[in-house]
Short mmCIF file of C-alpha atoms and ligand atoms in Angstrom, two decimals:
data_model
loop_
_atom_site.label_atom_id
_atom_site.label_comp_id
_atom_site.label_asym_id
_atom_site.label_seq_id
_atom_site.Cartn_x
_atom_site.Cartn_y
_atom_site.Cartn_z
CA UNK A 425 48.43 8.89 32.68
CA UNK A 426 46.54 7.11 35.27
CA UNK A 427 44.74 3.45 34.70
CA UNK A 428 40.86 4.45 33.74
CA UNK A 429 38.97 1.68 36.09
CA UNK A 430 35.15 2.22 35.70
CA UNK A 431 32.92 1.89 38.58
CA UNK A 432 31.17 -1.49 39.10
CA UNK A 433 27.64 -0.23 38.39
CA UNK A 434 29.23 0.98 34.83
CA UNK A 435 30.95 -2.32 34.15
CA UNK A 436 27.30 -3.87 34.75
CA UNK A 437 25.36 -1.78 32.14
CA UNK A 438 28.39 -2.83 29.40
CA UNK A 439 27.55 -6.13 30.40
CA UNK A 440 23.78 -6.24 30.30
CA UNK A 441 23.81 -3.81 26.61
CA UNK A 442 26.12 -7.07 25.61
CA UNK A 443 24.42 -9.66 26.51
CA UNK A 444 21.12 -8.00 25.71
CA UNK A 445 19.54 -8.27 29.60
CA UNK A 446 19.00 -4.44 27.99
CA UNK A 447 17.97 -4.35 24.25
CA UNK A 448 16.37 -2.63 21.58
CA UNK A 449 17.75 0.57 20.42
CA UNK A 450 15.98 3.20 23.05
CA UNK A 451 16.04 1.37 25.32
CA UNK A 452 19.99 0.52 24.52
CA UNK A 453 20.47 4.46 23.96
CA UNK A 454 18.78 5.41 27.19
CA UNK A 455 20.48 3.27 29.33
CA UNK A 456 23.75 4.83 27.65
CA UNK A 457 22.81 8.21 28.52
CA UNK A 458 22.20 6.76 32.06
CA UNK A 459 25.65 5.22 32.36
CA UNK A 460 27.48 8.16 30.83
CA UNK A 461 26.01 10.45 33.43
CA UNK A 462 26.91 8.11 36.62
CA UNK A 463 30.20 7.74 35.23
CA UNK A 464 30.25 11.49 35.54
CA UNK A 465 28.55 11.52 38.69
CA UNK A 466 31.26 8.97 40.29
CA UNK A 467 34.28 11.01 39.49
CA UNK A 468 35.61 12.96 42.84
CA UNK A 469 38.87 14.25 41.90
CA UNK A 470 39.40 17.47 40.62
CA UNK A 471 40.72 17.54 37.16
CA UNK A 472 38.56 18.56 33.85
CA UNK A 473 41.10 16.91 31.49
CA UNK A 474 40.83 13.89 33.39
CA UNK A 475 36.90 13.64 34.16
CA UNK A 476 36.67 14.06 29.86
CA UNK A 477 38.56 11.39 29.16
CA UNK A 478 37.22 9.25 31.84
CA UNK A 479 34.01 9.76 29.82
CA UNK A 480 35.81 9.50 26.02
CA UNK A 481 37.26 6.13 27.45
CA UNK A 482 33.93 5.33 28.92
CA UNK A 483 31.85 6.41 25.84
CA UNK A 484 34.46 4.07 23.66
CA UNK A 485 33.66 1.34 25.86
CA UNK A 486 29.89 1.38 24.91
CA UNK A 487 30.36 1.44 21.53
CA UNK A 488 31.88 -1.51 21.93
CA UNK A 489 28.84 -3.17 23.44
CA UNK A 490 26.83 -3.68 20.44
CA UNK A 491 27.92 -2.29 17.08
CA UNK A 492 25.27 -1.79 14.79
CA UNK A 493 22.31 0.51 16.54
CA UNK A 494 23.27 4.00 15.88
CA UNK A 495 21.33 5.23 18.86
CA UNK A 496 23.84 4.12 21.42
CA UNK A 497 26.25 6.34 19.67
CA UNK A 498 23.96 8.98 19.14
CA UNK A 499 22.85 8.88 23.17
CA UNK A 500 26.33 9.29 23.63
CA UNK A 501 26.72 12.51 21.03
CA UNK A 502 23.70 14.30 22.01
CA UNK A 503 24.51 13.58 25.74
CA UNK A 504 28.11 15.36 25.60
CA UNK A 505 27.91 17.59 22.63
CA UNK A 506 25.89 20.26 25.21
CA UNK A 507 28.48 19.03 28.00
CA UNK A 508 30.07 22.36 29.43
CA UNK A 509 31.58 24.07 32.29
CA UNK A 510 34.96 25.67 33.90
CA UNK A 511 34.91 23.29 36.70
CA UNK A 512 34.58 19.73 37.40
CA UNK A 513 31.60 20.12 39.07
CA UNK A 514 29.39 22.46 36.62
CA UNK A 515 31.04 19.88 33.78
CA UNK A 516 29.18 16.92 35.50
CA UNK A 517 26.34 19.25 36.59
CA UNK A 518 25.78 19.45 32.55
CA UNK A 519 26.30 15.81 31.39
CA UNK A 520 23.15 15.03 33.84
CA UNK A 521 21.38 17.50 32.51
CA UNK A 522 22.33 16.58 29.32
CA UNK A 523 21.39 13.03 29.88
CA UNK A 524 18.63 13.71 31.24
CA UNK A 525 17.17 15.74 28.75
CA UNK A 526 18.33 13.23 26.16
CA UNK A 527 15.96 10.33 28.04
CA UNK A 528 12.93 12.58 28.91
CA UNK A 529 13.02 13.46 25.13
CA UNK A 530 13.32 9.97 23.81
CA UNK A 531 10.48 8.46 25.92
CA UNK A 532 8.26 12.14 24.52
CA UNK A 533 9.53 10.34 21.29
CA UNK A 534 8.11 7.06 21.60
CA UNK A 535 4.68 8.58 22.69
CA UNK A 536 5.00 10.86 19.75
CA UNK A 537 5.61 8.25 17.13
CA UNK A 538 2.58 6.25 18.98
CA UNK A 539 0.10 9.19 18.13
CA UNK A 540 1.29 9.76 14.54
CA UNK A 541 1.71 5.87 13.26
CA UNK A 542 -1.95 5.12 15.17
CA UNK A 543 -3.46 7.68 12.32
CA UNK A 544 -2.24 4.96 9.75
CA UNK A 545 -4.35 2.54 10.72
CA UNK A 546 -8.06 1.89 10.41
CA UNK A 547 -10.84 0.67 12.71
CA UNK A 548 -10.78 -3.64 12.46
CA UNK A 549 -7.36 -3.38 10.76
CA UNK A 550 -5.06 -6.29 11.00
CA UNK A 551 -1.49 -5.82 11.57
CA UNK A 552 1.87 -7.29 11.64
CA UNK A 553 4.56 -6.81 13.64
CA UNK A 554 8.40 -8.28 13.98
CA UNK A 555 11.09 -8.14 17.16
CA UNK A 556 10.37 -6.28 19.79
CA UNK A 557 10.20 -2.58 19.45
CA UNK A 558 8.86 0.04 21.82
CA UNK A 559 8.26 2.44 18.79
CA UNK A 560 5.98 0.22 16.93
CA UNK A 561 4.45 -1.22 19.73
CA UNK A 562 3.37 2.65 21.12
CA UNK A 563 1.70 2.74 17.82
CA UNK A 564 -0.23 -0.40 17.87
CA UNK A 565 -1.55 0.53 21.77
CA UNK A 566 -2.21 3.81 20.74
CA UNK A 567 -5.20 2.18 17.82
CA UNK A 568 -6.35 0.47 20.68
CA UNK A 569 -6.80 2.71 22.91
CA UNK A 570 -8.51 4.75 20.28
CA UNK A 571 -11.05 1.96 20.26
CA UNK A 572 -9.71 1.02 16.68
CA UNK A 573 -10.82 -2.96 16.88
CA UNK A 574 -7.51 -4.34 15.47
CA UNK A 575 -5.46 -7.65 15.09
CA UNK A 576 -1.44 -8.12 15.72
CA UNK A 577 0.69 -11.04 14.49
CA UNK A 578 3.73 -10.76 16.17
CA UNK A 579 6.59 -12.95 14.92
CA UNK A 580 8.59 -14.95 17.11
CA UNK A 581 11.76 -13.41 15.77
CA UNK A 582 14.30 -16.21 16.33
CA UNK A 583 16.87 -16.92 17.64
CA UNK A 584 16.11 -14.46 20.83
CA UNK A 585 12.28 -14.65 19.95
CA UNK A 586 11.89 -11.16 21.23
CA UNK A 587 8.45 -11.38 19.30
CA UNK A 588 7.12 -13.05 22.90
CA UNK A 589 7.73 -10.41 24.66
CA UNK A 590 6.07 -8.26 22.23
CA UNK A 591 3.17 -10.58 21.91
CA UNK A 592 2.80 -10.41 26.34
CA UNK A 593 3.33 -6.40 25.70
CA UNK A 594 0.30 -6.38 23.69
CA UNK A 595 -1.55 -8.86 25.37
CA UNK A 596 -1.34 -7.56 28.87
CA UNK A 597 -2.58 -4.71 27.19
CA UNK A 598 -5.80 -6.56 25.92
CA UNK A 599 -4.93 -6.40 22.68
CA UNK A 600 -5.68 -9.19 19.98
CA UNK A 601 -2.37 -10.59 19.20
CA UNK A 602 -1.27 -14.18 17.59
CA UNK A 603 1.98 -14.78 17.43
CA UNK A 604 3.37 -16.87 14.48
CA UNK A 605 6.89 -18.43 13.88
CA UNK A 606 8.88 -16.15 11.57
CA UNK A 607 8.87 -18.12 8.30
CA UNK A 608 4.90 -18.20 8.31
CA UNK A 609 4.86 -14.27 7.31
CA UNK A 610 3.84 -14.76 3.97
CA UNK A 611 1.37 -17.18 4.31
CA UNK A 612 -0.39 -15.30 7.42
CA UNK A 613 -0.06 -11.88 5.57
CA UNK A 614 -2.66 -13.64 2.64
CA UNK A 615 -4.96 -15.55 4.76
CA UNK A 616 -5.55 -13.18 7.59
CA UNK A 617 -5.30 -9.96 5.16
CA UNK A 618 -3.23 -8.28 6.87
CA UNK A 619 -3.16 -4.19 6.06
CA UNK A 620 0.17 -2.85 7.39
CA UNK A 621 3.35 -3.91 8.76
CA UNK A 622 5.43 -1.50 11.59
CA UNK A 623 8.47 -2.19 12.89
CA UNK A 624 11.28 -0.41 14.52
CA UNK A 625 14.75 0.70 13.45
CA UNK A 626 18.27 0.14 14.77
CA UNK A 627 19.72 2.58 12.70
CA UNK A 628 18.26 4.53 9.63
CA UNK A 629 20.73 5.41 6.70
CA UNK A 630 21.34 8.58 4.98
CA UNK A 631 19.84 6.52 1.62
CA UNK A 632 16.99 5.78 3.33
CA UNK A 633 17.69 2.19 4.37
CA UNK A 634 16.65 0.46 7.22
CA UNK A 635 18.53 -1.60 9.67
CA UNK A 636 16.54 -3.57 11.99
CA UNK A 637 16.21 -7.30 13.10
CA UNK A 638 17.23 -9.74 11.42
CA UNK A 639 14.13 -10.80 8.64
CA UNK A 640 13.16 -7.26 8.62
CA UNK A 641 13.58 -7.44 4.65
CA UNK A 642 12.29 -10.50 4.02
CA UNK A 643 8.93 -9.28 5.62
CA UNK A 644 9.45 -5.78 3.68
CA UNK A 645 9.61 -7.83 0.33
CA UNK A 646 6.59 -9.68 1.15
CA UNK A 647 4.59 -6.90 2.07
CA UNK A 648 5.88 -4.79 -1.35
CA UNK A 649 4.36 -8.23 -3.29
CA UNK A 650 1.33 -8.08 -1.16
CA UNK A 651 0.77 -4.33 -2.23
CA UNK A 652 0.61 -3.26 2.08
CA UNK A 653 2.49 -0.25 3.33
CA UNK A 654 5.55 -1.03 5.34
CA UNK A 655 5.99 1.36 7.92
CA UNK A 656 9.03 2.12 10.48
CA UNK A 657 9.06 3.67 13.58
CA UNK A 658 11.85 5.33 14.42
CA UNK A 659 12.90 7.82 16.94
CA UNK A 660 15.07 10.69 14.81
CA UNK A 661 18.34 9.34 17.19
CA UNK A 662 17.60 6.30 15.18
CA UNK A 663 19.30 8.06 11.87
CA UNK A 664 23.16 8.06 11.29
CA UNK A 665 24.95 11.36 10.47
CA UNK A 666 27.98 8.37 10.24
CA UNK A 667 26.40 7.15 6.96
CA UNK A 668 26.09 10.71 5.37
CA UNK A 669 29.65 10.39 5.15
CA UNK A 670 29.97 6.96 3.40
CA UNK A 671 30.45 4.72 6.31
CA UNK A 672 28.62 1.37 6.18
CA UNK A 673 26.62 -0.57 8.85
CA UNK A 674 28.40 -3.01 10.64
CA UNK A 675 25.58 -5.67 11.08
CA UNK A 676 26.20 -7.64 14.22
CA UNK A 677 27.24 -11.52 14.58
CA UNK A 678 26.48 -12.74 17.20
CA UNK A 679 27.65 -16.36 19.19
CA UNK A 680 26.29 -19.35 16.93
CA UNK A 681 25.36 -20.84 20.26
CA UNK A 682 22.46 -18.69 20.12
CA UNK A 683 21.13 -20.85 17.37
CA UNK A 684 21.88 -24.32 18.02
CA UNK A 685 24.72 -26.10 19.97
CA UNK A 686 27.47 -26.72 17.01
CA UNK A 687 28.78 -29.87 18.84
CA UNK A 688 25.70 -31.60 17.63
CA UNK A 689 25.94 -30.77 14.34
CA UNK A 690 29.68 -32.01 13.30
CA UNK A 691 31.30 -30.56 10.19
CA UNK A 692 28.20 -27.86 10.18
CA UNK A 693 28.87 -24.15 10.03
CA UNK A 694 26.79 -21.68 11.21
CA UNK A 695 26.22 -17.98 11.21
CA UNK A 696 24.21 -15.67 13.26
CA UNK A 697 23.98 -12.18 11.87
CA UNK A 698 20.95 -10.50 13.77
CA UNK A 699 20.24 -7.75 11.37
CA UNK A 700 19.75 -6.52 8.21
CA UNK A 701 18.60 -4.11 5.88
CA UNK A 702 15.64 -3.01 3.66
CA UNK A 703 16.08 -0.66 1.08
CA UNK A 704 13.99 2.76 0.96
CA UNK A 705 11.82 1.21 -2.17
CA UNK A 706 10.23 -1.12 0.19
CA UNK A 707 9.67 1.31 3.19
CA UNK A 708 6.60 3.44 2.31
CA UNK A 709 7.32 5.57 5.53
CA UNK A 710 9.23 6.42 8.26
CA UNK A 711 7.28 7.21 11.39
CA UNK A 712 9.38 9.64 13.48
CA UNK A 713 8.79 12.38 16.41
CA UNK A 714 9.27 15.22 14.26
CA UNK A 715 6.81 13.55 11.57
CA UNK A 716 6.11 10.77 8.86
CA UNK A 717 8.71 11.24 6.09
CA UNK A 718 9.58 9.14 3.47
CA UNK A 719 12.58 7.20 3.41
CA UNK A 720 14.10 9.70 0.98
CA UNK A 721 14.19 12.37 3.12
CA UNK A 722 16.65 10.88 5.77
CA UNK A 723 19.50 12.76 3.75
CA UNK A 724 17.45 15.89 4.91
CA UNK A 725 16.32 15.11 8.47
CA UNK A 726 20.31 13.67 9.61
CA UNK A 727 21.61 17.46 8.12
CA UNK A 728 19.16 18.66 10.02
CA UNK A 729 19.36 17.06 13.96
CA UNK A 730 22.48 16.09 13.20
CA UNK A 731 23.95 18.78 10.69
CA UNK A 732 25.63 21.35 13.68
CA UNK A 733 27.34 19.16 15.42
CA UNK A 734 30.46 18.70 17.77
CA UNK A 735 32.23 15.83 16.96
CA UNK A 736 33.72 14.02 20.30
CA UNK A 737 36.63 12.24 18.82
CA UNK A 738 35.52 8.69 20.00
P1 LIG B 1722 12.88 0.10 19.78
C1 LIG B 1722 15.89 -4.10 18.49
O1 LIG B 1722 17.21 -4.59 18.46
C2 LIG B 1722 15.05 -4.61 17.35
O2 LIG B 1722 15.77 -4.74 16.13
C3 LIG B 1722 14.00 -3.52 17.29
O3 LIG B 1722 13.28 -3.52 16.08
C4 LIG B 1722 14.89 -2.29 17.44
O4 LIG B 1722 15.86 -2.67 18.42
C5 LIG B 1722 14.20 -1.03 17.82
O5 LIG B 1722 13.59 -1.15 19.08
P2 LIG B 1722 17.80 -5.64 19.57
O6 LIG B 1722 18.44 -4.79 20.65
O7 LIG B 1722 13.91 1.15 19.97
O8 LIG B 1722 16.69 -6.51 20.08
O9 LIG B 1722 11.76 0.54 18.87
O10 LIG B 1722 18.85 -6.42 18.82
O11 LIG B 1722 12.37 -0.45 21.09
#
């Protein structure tokens, strides 16, 4: 068999979903979709076989990017699973269409998620958020642009203290937002009386459990003792028909480098695992496009988006 090279601009979005120039899990899974369908688009021989397993190899080689968000490997299921054709031409005719359904419906998603999670919250409410995710923060601009007079704390979420870019997100968008280093979440939750938590999901288990950014629990546990609802916001691509059949989250670790610089701190170890999970009993809902379940009914919504389909051996 021939030696798969991938195209430059391909080799570029593995790099940038590594390194993270591209993160959080839509935008991660959109930018999959993307790369799947130039891959596609760059192929000008004229062998079926061939063009599929350019774009099995290719698909393996964006798994490999980041390991924990199911969306990336959902952007790549629901991008091929309605991949068809005779030729090599109508096959990569489909994959774009494919694709390009997949991102049209995941940004509709976002905007969804933003109109439903805005109902859970009140006129002069103050919130908190953590990381950096496009689902919660559609929610929090949607209350504002209802007029809904509301406050955001927004973590710094170290060690890539995504939590500023949410906190310039929100304040470009003249919202009030105050953002607060991660271990003050307790104490801020208290004295500014905070009313809800949202944040976002990398991946959303069959059991209901949540895998997000790293101090995602920690916050859920303080917000169970402070008797607020912790919400999620999470696109249904978010949910893994992998866990339905007993396979367990790989949670990322990352370079220790991203936390300190080891060489000053001889005979110290270090780890950097940038995720973790919170169990349904502390999630009061899940805020998705196709509505606000509870946790327990992720068994029921993966059989359902996820229950018919065509497994591409990956
Ligand atoms: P949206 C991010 O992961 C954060 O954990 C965030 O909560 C989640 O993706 C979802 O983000 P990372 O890529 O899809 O920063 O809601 O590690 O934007």
């Amino acid at each position: 068999m021939k030696k798969i090279v991938f195209p430059d601009g391909f080799n570029e979005t593995l790099k940038e979903i590594h390194t993270m120039r591209i993160r959080g899990a839509g935008k991660i899974a959109r930018a999959t979709a993307k790369a799947i369908k130039e891959l596609a688009e760059s192929y000008d021989e004229d062998d079926l076989e061939e063009l599929k397993t350019l774009l099995i190899e290719g698909a393996r080689a964006l798994l490999n990017t980041r390991q924990t968000a199911i969306s990336l490997k959902n952007a790549i299921r629901l991008t091929l699973q309605g991949a068809g054709g005779k030729t090599v031409n109508e096959f990569k005719e489909s994959v774009k269409n494919e694709a390009n359904r997949f991102i049209k419906n995941s940004l509709k998603a976002v905007e969804t998620i933003g109109i439903y999670g805005s109902k859970r919250i009140e006129d002069s409410d103050t919130l908190l958020t953590h990381c950096n995710s496009s689902a919660s923060i559609a929610v929090i601009i949607q209350a504002h642009k209802e007029e809904k007079k509301i406050r955001v704390f927004a973590t710094e979420t170290r060690p890539w203290n995504q939590g500023y870019l949410t906190a310039r997100e929100l304040a470009e968008k003249g919202v009030d937002v105050t953002l607060i280093v991660d271990s003050a979440v307790r104490y801020i939750i208290e004295d500014e009386d905070v009313k809800a938590v949202f944040v976002g999901a990398d991946t959303v288990c069959s059991n209901g459990a949540v895998i997000n950014k790293i101090g995602t629990s920690q916050i859920a546990l303080v917000a169970h003792e402070a008797r607020i609802p912790f919400y999620v916001c999470a696109e249904t691509y978010k949910f893994s028909p992998e866990s339905l059949r007993g396979e367990l989250v790989k949670i990322e670790e990352r370079d220790v480098r991203e936390i300190a610089n080891p060489k000053n701190f001889p005979n110290v170890r270090f780890r950097n695992p940038v995720f973790d999970a919170t169990p349904a009993e502390y999630i009061d809902a899940i805020i998705t496009e196709k509505g606000v379940i509870s946790p327990h009914a992720a068994y029921d919504l993966i059989e359902k988006e996820f229950g018919e389909m065509i497994e591409w051996s990956l």
